[in-house]
Coordinates of C-alpha atoms in Angstrom, one line a residue:
A93 CA 0.0 0.0 0.0
D94 CA 2.8 2.4 0.9
A95 CA 4.5 1.8 -2.5
T96 CA 1.2 2.3 -4.3
I97 CA 0.6 5.6 -2.6
E98 CA 4.1 6.8 -3.3
N99 CA 3.8 5.9 -7.0
A100 CA 0.4 7.6 -7.1
R101 CA 1.8 10.8 -5.5
E102 CA 4.6 10.9 -8.0
A103 CA 2.3 10.4 -10.9
L104 CA -0.1 13.0 -9.7
A105 CA 2.7 15.5 -9.0
A106 CA 3.9 15.0 -12.6
D107 CA 0.4 15.6 -14.0
D108 CA 0.0 19.0 -15.5
D109 CA -3.7 19.0 -14.6
V110 CA -3.0 18.5 -10.9
E111 CA -2.1 21.4 -8.7
G112 CA 1.3 21.3 -7.0
D113 CA 4.5 19.4 -7.9
D114 CA 5.5 18.2 -4.4
P115 CA 4.6 14.5 -4.2
S116 CA 4.2 14.6 -0.4
A117 CA 1.6 17.3 -0.7
V118 CA -0.7 16.1 -3.5
E119 CA -4.1 14.5 -2.8
M120 CA -6.4 12.5 -5.0
P121 CA -7.9 14.7 -7.7
A122 CA -11.6 15.0 -8.4
T123 CA -11.3 14.1 -12.1
G124 CA -8.8 12.6 -14.5
A125 CA -7.4 9.2 -15.4
Q126 CA -6.2 8.5 -11.9
T127 CA -9.8 8.6 -10.6
V128 CA -11.2 5.9 -12.9
T129 CA -11.8 2.5 -11.2
V130 CA -13.1 -0.6 -12.9
P131 CA -16.8 -0.1 -13.8
G132 CA -19.3 -2.7 -12.6
T133 CA -22.3 -1.4 -14.5
A134 CA -22.5 -3.7 -17.5
R135 CA -21.9 -6.9 -15.7
G136 CA -24.2 -5.7 -13.0
W137 CA -27.0 -5.2 -15.5
E138 CA -26.4 -8.6 -17.0
A139 CA -26.2 -10.4 -13.7
T140 CA -29.4 -8.7 -12.4
A141 CA -31.3 -9.7 -15.6
E142 CA -30.1 -13.3 -15.5
R143 CA -30.9 -13.8 -11.8
F144 CA -34.1 -11.9 -11.4
G145 CA -35.5 -10.9 -14.8
E146 CA -37.5 -12.4 -17.5
F147 CA -35.6 -10.8 -20.4
G148 CA -32.0 -10.6 -21.5
L149 CA -29.9 -7.5 -22.3
D150 CA -30.8 -7.7 -26.0
R151 CA -34.4 -6.8 -25.1
L152 CA -33.8 -4.7 -22.0
L153 CA -31.5 -2.2 -23.7
R154 CA -33.7 -1.6 -26.7
P155 CA -35.4 1.6 -25.3
A156 CA -32.0 3.1 -24.3
I157 CA -30.5 2.3 -27.7
R158 CA -33.6 3.9 -29.3
Y159 CA -33.3 7.1 -27.2
A160 CA -29.5 7.3 -27.9
T161 CA -29.8 6.9 -31.6
E162 CA -33.2 8.5 -32.4
G163 CA -32.9 11.3 -29.8
Y164 CA -34.8 12.7 -26.9
P165 CA -35.5 16.3 -25.5
V166 CA -33.4 17.4 -22.6
S167 CA -35.2 18.4 -19.4
E168 CA -34.6 21.4 -17.3
V169 CA -32.5 19.8 -14.5
I170 CA -30.5 17.7 -16.9
A171 CA -29.8 20.8 -19.1
E172 CA -28.5 22.7 -16.1
S173 CA -26.2 19.8 -15.1
W174 CA -25.0 19.2 -18.6
T175 CA -23.4 22.7 -18.7
R176 CA -20.6 21.5 -16.4
G177 CA -19.4 19.3 -19.3
E178 CA -18.3 22.4 -21.3
E179 CA -15.5 22.9 -18.8
L180 CA -14.9 19.3 -17.8
F181 CA -14.6 17.8 -21.3
E182 CA -11.2 18.6 -22.8
S183 CA -10.4 15.7 -25.1
D184 CA -11.9 15.4 -28.6
H185 CA -13.5 12.0 -27.7
A186 CA -15.5 13.6 -24.9
R187 CA -16.4 16.9 -26.6
E188 CA -17.5 15.1 -29.8
A189 CA -19.7 12.6 -27.9
Y190 CA -21.4 15.0 -25.4
L191 CA -21.2 18.6 -26.7
F192 CA -22.9 20.1 -29.7
D193 CA -20.9 22.7 -31.6
G194 CA -18.9 22.9 -28.4
E195 CA -21.9 23.6 -26.1
S196 CA -24.1 21.7 -23.8
P197 CA -27.8 21.3 -25.0
S198 CA -30.4 23.8 -24.0
I199 CA -33.8 23.0 -22.4
G200 CA -36.0 21.1 -24.8
Q201 CA -33.2 20.5 -27.4
R202 CA -33.4 17.1 -29.0
V203 CA -30.1 15.3 -28.7
T204 CA -28.7 12.1 -30.1
L205 CA -25.8 10.1 -28.7
P206 CA -25.0 7.7 -31.5
R207 CA -21.6 6.5 -30.2
L208 CA -23.2 5.5 -26.9
G209 CA -26.1 3.9 -28.7
E210 CA -23.7 1.8 -30.8
S211 CA -21.9 0.7 -27.6
M212 CA -25.1 -0.3 -26.0
R213 CA -26.1 -2.2 -29.2
L214 CA -22.8 -4.1 -28.9
I215 CA -23.5 -5.0 -25.2
A216 CA -27.0 -6.1 -26.2
E217 CA -25.7 -8.4 -29.0
E218 CA -22.4 -9.7 -27.4
G219 CA -23.1 -9.5 -23.7
A220 CA -21.3 -7.6 -21.0
D221 CA -18.0 -9.3 -21.7
V222 CA -17.4 -6.8 -24.6
V223 CA -17.0 -4.1 -21.9
Y224 CA -14.4 -6.2 -19.9
E225 CA -12.6 -8.3 -22.4
G226 CA -13.6 -7.1 -25.9
E227 CA -13.2 -4.0 -28.0
I228 CA -14.9 -1.7 -25.5
A229 CA -12.5 -2.9 -22.8
E230 CA -9.5 -2.0 -25.1
A231 CA -11.0 1.4 -25.7
I232 CA -11.4 2.1 -22.0
A233 CA -7.9 0.9 -21.1
D234 CA -6.3 2.9 -24.0
E235 CA -8.1 6.1 -23.0
V236 CA -7.1 5.8 -19.3
Q237 CA -3.5 5.0 -20.1
A238 CA -3.3 7.8 -22.7
A239 CA -4.4 10.3 -20.1
G240 CA -1.8 9.1 -17.5
G241 CA -3.7 6.3 -15.7
F242 CA -2.8 2.7 -15.2
M243 CA -5.9 0.6 -15.9
T244 CA -5.4 -2.4 -18.2
V245 CA -7.7 -4.8 -20.0
D246 CA -6.6 -7.4 -17.4
D247 CA -8.0 -5.2 -14.7
L248 CA -11.3 -5.0 -16.5
A249 CA -11.4 -8.7 -17.2
S250 CA -10.9 -9.6 -13.6
F251 CA -14.1 -7.9 -12.4
E252 CA -16.7 -10.2 -10.9
V253 CA -20.2 -9.4 -9.8
E254 CA -20.8 -9.8 -6.1
W255 CA -24.0 -10.4 -4.2
P256 CA -23.5 -9.0 -0.7
D257 CA -25.9 -9.6 2.1
P258 CA -27.6 -6.3 3.1
V259 CA -27.0 -4.7 6.5
S260 CA -30.1 -3.7 8.5
T261 CA -31.5 -2.3 11.7
T262 CA -35.0 -1.9 13.2
Y263 CA -36.1 1.7 13.7
N264 CA -39.2 2.2 15.8
G265 CA -40.7 -1.0 14.5
A266 CA -39.6 -0.7 10.8
E267 CA -36.7 -2.8 9.5
V268 CA -34.4 -0.8 7.3
Y269 CA -32.0 -2.5 4.8
E270 CA -28.9 -0.9 3.3
L271 CA -25.8 -1.9 1.3
P272 CA -22.8 -2.9 3.4
P273 CA -19.3 -1.6 3.1
N274 CA -17.6 -0.4 1.0
N275 CA -20.9 1.6 0.7
Q276 CA -22.1 4.1 3.3
G277 CA -25.3 2.3 4.3
L278 CA -23.9 1.8 7.8
I279 CA -24.0 5.6 8.3
A280 CA -27.7 5.7 7.7
L281 CA -28.3 2.7 10.1
E282 CA -26.1 4.1 12.8
A283 CA -27.8 7.5 12.6
L284 CA -31.2 5.9 12.9
N285 CA -30.1 3.9 15.9
V286 CA -28.6 6.9 17.6
A287 CA -31.6 9.0 16.8
A288 CA -33.8 6.4 18.4
E289 CA -31.6 6.4 21.5
V290 CA -32.1 10.2 21.9
G291 CA -35.7 10.2 21.0
A292 CA -35.3 12.5 17.9
G293 CA -38.5 11.3 16.3
E294 CA -40.6 12.0 19.4
Y295 CA -40.5 15.8 19.0
D296 CA -43.1 17.8 17.1
Y297 CA -42.3 17.8 13.5
D298 CA -41.9 21.6 13.2
S299 CA -39.7 21.8 16.3
P300 CA -36.0 22.7 16.2
E301 CA -35.4 19.9 18.7
R302 CA -36.3 17.3 16.0
V303 CA -33.8 18.7 13.5
H304 CA -31.1 19.2 16.2
Y305 CA -31.2 15.6 17.5
F306 CA -31.4 14.0 14.1
A307 CA -28.5 16.2 12.9
E308 CA -26.4 15.3 15.9
A309 CA -27.1 11.6 15.3
L310 CA -25.8 12.1 11.7
K311 CA -22.7 13.9 13.0
V312 CA -21.5 10.9 15.0
A313 CA -22.5 8.5 12.3
F314 CA -20.5 10.4 9.7
H315 CA -17.6 10.5 12.1
D316 CA -17.6 6.8 12.4
G317 CA -18.5 5.9 8.9
H318 CA -15.8 8.0 7.3
R319 CA -13.2 6.6 9.6
Y320 CA -14.1 2.9 9.4
I321 CA -16.0 2.1 6.2
T322 CA -13.8 0.7 3.6
D323 CA -13.4 -2.3 1.3
P324 CA -14.0 -5.1 3.9
A325 CA -11.6 -7.4 2.0
Y326 CA -8.8 -5.1 3.3
E327 CA -9.8 -4.1 6.8
E328 CA -12.5 -5.1 9.3
V329 CA -15.3 -2.7 9.8
P330 CA -16.7 -2.4 13.4
P331 CA -20.4 -3.1 14.1
L332 CA -21.7 0.4 13.4
A333 CA -25.3 -0.7 13.1
S334 CA -25.5 -2.4 16.4
A335 CA -27.6 -1.2 19.3
S336 CA -24.7 -1.3 21.7
W337 CA -22.6 0.9 19.5
A338 CA -25.5 3.4 19.2
K339 CA -26.1 3.5 22.9
R340 CA -22.5 4.4 23.5
R341 CA -22.4 7.1 20.8
A342 CA -25.7 8.6 21.8
A343 CA -24.3 9.4 25.2
E344 CA -22.2 12.1 23.6
I345 CA -25.2 14.0 22.3
G346 CA -26.7 16.9 24.4
E347 CA -29.1 19.7 24.1
T348 CA -26.6 21.9 22.2
A349 CA -24.2 21.3 19.3
D350 CA -21.1 21.3 21.4
H351 CA -18.8 19.7 18.9
D352 CA -18.3 19.7 15.1
V353 CA -17.4 16.5 13.3
S354 CA -15.0 16.6 10.4
F355 CA -15.4 14.0 7.6
G356 CA -12.7 11.3 7.6
V357 CA -11.4 11.5 4.0
S358 CA -10.2 15.0 3.1
D359 CA -11.2 16.2 -0.3
A360 CA -13.1 13.0 -1.0
N361 CA -15.2 14.9 -3.7
A362 CA -18.4 13.2 -2.6
E363 CA -20.4 15.8 -0.8
D364 CA -22.7 16.8 -3.7
A365 CA -22.1 13.9 -6.2
D366 CA -24.8 12.9 -8.7
T367 CA -26.6 9.6 -9.1
V368 CA -29.6 8.1 -10.8
L369 CA -32.0 5.9 -8.8
L370 CA -35.1 3.9 -10.0
T371 CA -37.6 2.3 -7.6
V372 CA -40.2 -0.2 -8.7
A373 CA -43.0 -2.2 -7.1
D374 CA -45.2 -4.8 -9.0
E375 CA -48.4 -6.7 -8.4
E376 CA -46.6 -9.8 -7.3
G377 CA -45.1 -8.0 -4.3
N378 CA -41.6 -7.4 -5.7
I379 CA -39.9 -4.2 -4.9
V380 CA -36.6 -2.9 -6.3
S381 CA -34.3 0.0 -5.5
Y382 CA -31.7 0.2 -8.2
I383 CA -28.8 2.7 -8.7
N384 CA -26.5 3.6 -11.5
S385 CA -23.8 6.2 -11.1
R386 CA -20.7 7.8 -12.6
F387 CA -20.3 9.5 -9.2
A388 CA -19.9 13.2 -10.1
G389 CA -21.9 14.3 -13.1
F390 CA -20.0 13.1 -16.2
G391 CA -17.4 11.4 -13.9
S392 CA -13.7 11.6 -14.7
G393 CA -14.1 13.8 -17.8
L394 CA -12.8 10.9 -19.9
V395 CA -14.8 9.3 -22.7
A396 CA -13.4 6.0 -23.9
G397 CA -12.3 6.4 -27.5
E398 CA -15.2 6.3 -30.0
T399 CA -17.5 4.4 -27.6
G400 CA -19.3 7.4 -26.1
I401 CA -18.9 5.8 -22.7
A402 CA -18.1 8.4 -20.0
L403 CA -15.8 6.9 -17.4
Q404 CA -16.7 7.4 -13.7
N405 CA -14.4 9.0 -11.1
R406 CA -15.0 6.8 -8.0
G407 CA -11.3 6.6 -7.3
S408 CA -11.3 10.3 -6.2
S409 CA -12.7 9.1 -2.9
F410 CA -9.5 7.2 -2.1
S411 CA -7.1 8.6 0.5
L412 CA -3.4 9.1 0.0
D413 CA -2.9 9.0 3.8
P414 CA -1.2 5.6 4.4
D415 CA -2.7 5.4 7.8
H416 CA -6.3 5.8 6.7
P417 CA -8.5 2.7 6.2
N418 CA -9.7 4.0 2.9
R419 CA -6.1 4.4 1.6
L420 CA -5.3 3.6 -2.0
E421 CA -4.3 0.0 -2.5
P422 CA -4.1 -2.4 -5.5
G423 CA -7.4 -4.0 -6.4
K424 CA -9.2 -2.2 -3.7
R425 CA -12.7 -0.6 -4.0
P426 CA -13.0 3.0 -2.7
F427 CA -15.5 4.2 -0.2
H428 CA -18.9 4.4 -2.1
T429 CA -21.8 6.7 -1.5
L430 CA -24.4 4.5 -3.3
I431 CA -27.1 3.2 -1.0
P432 CA -30.4 2.0 -2.5
G433 CA -32.7 1.3 0.4
L434 CA -35.5 -1.0 1.4
V435 CA -37.8 -0.7 4.4
R436 CA -40.2 -3.3 5.8
F437 CA -43.1 -1.8 7.7
D438 CA -45.0 -5.0 8.2
E439 CA -45.2 -8.5 6.8
D440 CA -47.0 -7.4 3.6
D441 CA -45.8 -3.8 3.6
W442 CA -42.5 -3.0 1.9
A443 CA -41.0 0.0 0.2
A444 CA -38.0 0.5 -2.1
F445 CA -36.5 4.0 -1.8
G446 CA -33.4 6.1 -2.1
V447 CA -32.3 9.7 -1.8
M448 CA -29.5 10.6 -4.2
G449 CA -26.7 13.1 -3.7
G450 CA -23.3 12.0 -2.3
Y451 CA -23.2 12.6 1.5
M452 CA -26.9 13.7 1.3
Q453 CA -27.9 10.1 0.8
P454 CA -27.8 8.7 4.3
Q455 CA -29.1 12.0 5.6
G456 CA -32.0 11.8 3.2
H457 CA -32.6 8.1 4.1
V458 CA -32.9 9.0 7.8
Q459 CA -35.4 11.9 7.1
V460 CA -37.6 9.9 4.7
V461 CA -37.7 6.9 7.0
S462 CA -38.5 9.1 10.0
N463 CA -41.2 11.0 8.0
L464 CA -42.9 7.7 7.2
V465 CA -42.4 5.8 10.5
D466 CA -42.4 8.5 13.2
Y467 CA -44.9 10.9 11.6
G468 CA -47.1 8.7 9.5
M469 CA -46.8 10.8 6.4
P470 CA -48.1 9.6 3.0
L471 CA -45.3 9.0 0.4
Q472 CA -45.4 12.3 -1.4
R473 CA -45.4 14.4 1.7
A474 CA -42.5 12.4 3.1
L475 CA -40.5 13.6 0.1
D476 CA -41.9 17.1 -0.1
E477 CA -41.1 18.3 3.4
P478 CA -38.2 20.7 3.9
R479 CA -34.9 18.9 4.4
W480 CA -31.7 19.7 6.3
R481 CA -28.2 18.4 5.9
Y482 CA -25.0 18.4 7.8
R483 CA -22.2 19.8 5.6
E484 CA -18.6 18.7 5.4
S485 CA -17.7 22.2 6.6
G486 CA -19.6 21.7 9.9
E487 CA -22.5 23.9 8.8
L488 CA -26.1 22.8 9.1
A489 CA -27.9 23.7 5.9
L490 CA -31.7 24.2 5.6
E491 CA -33.9 24.5 2.6
P492 CA -35.3 28.0 1.8
H493 CA -38.9 26.9 2.6
A494 CA -38.1 25.6 6.1
D495 CA -40.0 27.2 8.9
G496 CA -38.7 30.8 9.3
G497 CA -38.0 30.5 13.0
T498 CA -36.2 27.2 12.9
A499 CA -32.8 28.6 11.7
A500 CA -32.6 31.1 14.6
K501 CA -33.6 28.4 17.2
L502 CA -31.0 26.0 15.8
A503 CA -28.4 28.7 15.9
R504 CA -29.1 29.3 19.6
R505 CA -28.4 25.6 20.1
G506 CA -24.9 26.1 18.7
H507 CA -25.4 25.1 15.0
D508 CA -23.8 27.1 12.2
V509 CA -26.9 27.5 10.1
R510 CA -27.1 28.4 6.5
T511 CA -29.6 28.2 3.6
L512 CA -28.9 26.3 0.4
P513 CA -31.1 25.9 -2.8
P514 CA -33.3 22.8 -3.0
G515 CA -31.1 21.1 -5.6
R516 CA -28.5 20.5 -2.8
F517 CA -30.9 18.3 -0.8
G518 CA -30.9 15.2 -2.9
G519 CA -33.3 13.5 -5.3
A520 CA -35.6 10.9 -3.8
Q521 CA -37.8 8.1 -5.2
I522 CA -40.0 5.6 -3.4
A523 CA -42.3 2.8 -4.4
R524 CA -44.4 0.8 -1.9
S525 CA -46.3 -2.4 -1.9
R526 CA -48.8 -2.4 1.0
N527 CA -51.1 -5.3 1.3
G528 CA -51.3 -5.6 -2.4
V529 CA -51.8 -1.9 -3.1
L530 CA -49.1 -0.2 -5.0
S531 CA -48.1 3.5 -4.5
A532 CA -45.2 5.7 -5.4
A533 CA -43.9 9.2 -5.1
T534 CA -41.2 11.2 -6.8
E535 CA -38.8 14.0 -5.8
P536 CA -40.1 17.6 -6.3
R537 CA -36.4 18.9 -6.5
K538 CA -35.5 16.8 -9.6
D539 CA -37.0 15.6 -12.9
G540 CA -38.4 12.3 -11.5
N541 CA -41.8 10.8 -12.4
A542 CA -44.1 8.5 -10.5
Q543 CA -45.9 6.3 -13.0
G544 CA -48.3 3.4 -12.8
Y545 CA -48.8 1.2 -15.8

């Protein structure tokens, strides 16, 4: 690990796109070739379809291929996010694939992505192996290496799909399921357990006490999660979701915000990352929470050759501190923010849900679960209510439409309060199967859609 970190520091210091030339001072960048890790998406799609679905990729990818090749109009939120590509994309491969006459698309503009469509057609015809061992794999490896990275086709070919058991806890009678390390699901579970210990969900919904105690529960959960959660194949992760752990940590929470909690990986580039989540429930009682992500918008800024495939930047969450559990090591998976969630309210009452947005994800999970369990809200209201979020800076951010007196009352409790626009508070989706009745709700802050068919 020490040799890997030393080599990475030297490579980054020599990179013209990375600030600073002192190897001992550099940190993992937010974008670029060194942030690209082996993508799991294509084999994940294939394995999911083979294990749980009725159709193969050849049929499942048809709509996506059609949209990519025949075009689709760009929505408001996506158009705004796309503008970041104008600065991010520097190579011809990227700019030709995702910019139009050098610019991002405007609202309502109909765009086509023919290179991406052709890549999806190859995946549909040849299977996911083309991404890991075939011509797409070669394009990915060539692009990364040409930009100063180290990924090889052998690295891609060695990727295997895993089926981890979920981690869970019971919160006020509801069983909540999350993904285990290297994902941050344990942060949400620990926060729920600590919140239950301090009675956060027992306060009136509009009271500053509710926000205070939930936010303090997230503080200690972030402290622990960002110092212990890592690839479990490299280091043991303590039982952050246990009741005994929560009881001990809850003892540190008082009536005021007496301490700030710094996040454990400096410059991890994950506070406001972007993700796409789908949730589905069907008449047979199945529920699904399913995530795809390139991490931050268009990811690393690299597009693999002529494939139209934008490569993610998950590696930017590695630490170059050799003493940190999430330190860079060969073959290791970085700390991941992705946490699709499930909640079991009763034997025949389940929901699939998620709240996207980097470090907002566990905070959004806690708030949505509490809205449903503690306050009995219907699905749409549970997503519509004003949110708060604890920031990496130590600030406690509120949405503009939060109760006017809440901010002042939280400040008197010692919180450093600020207001942020709604787009910083995540994008939630939820689908529920309750005694055979299906319902769903979508995020008012994003472009989502709740649809029955």
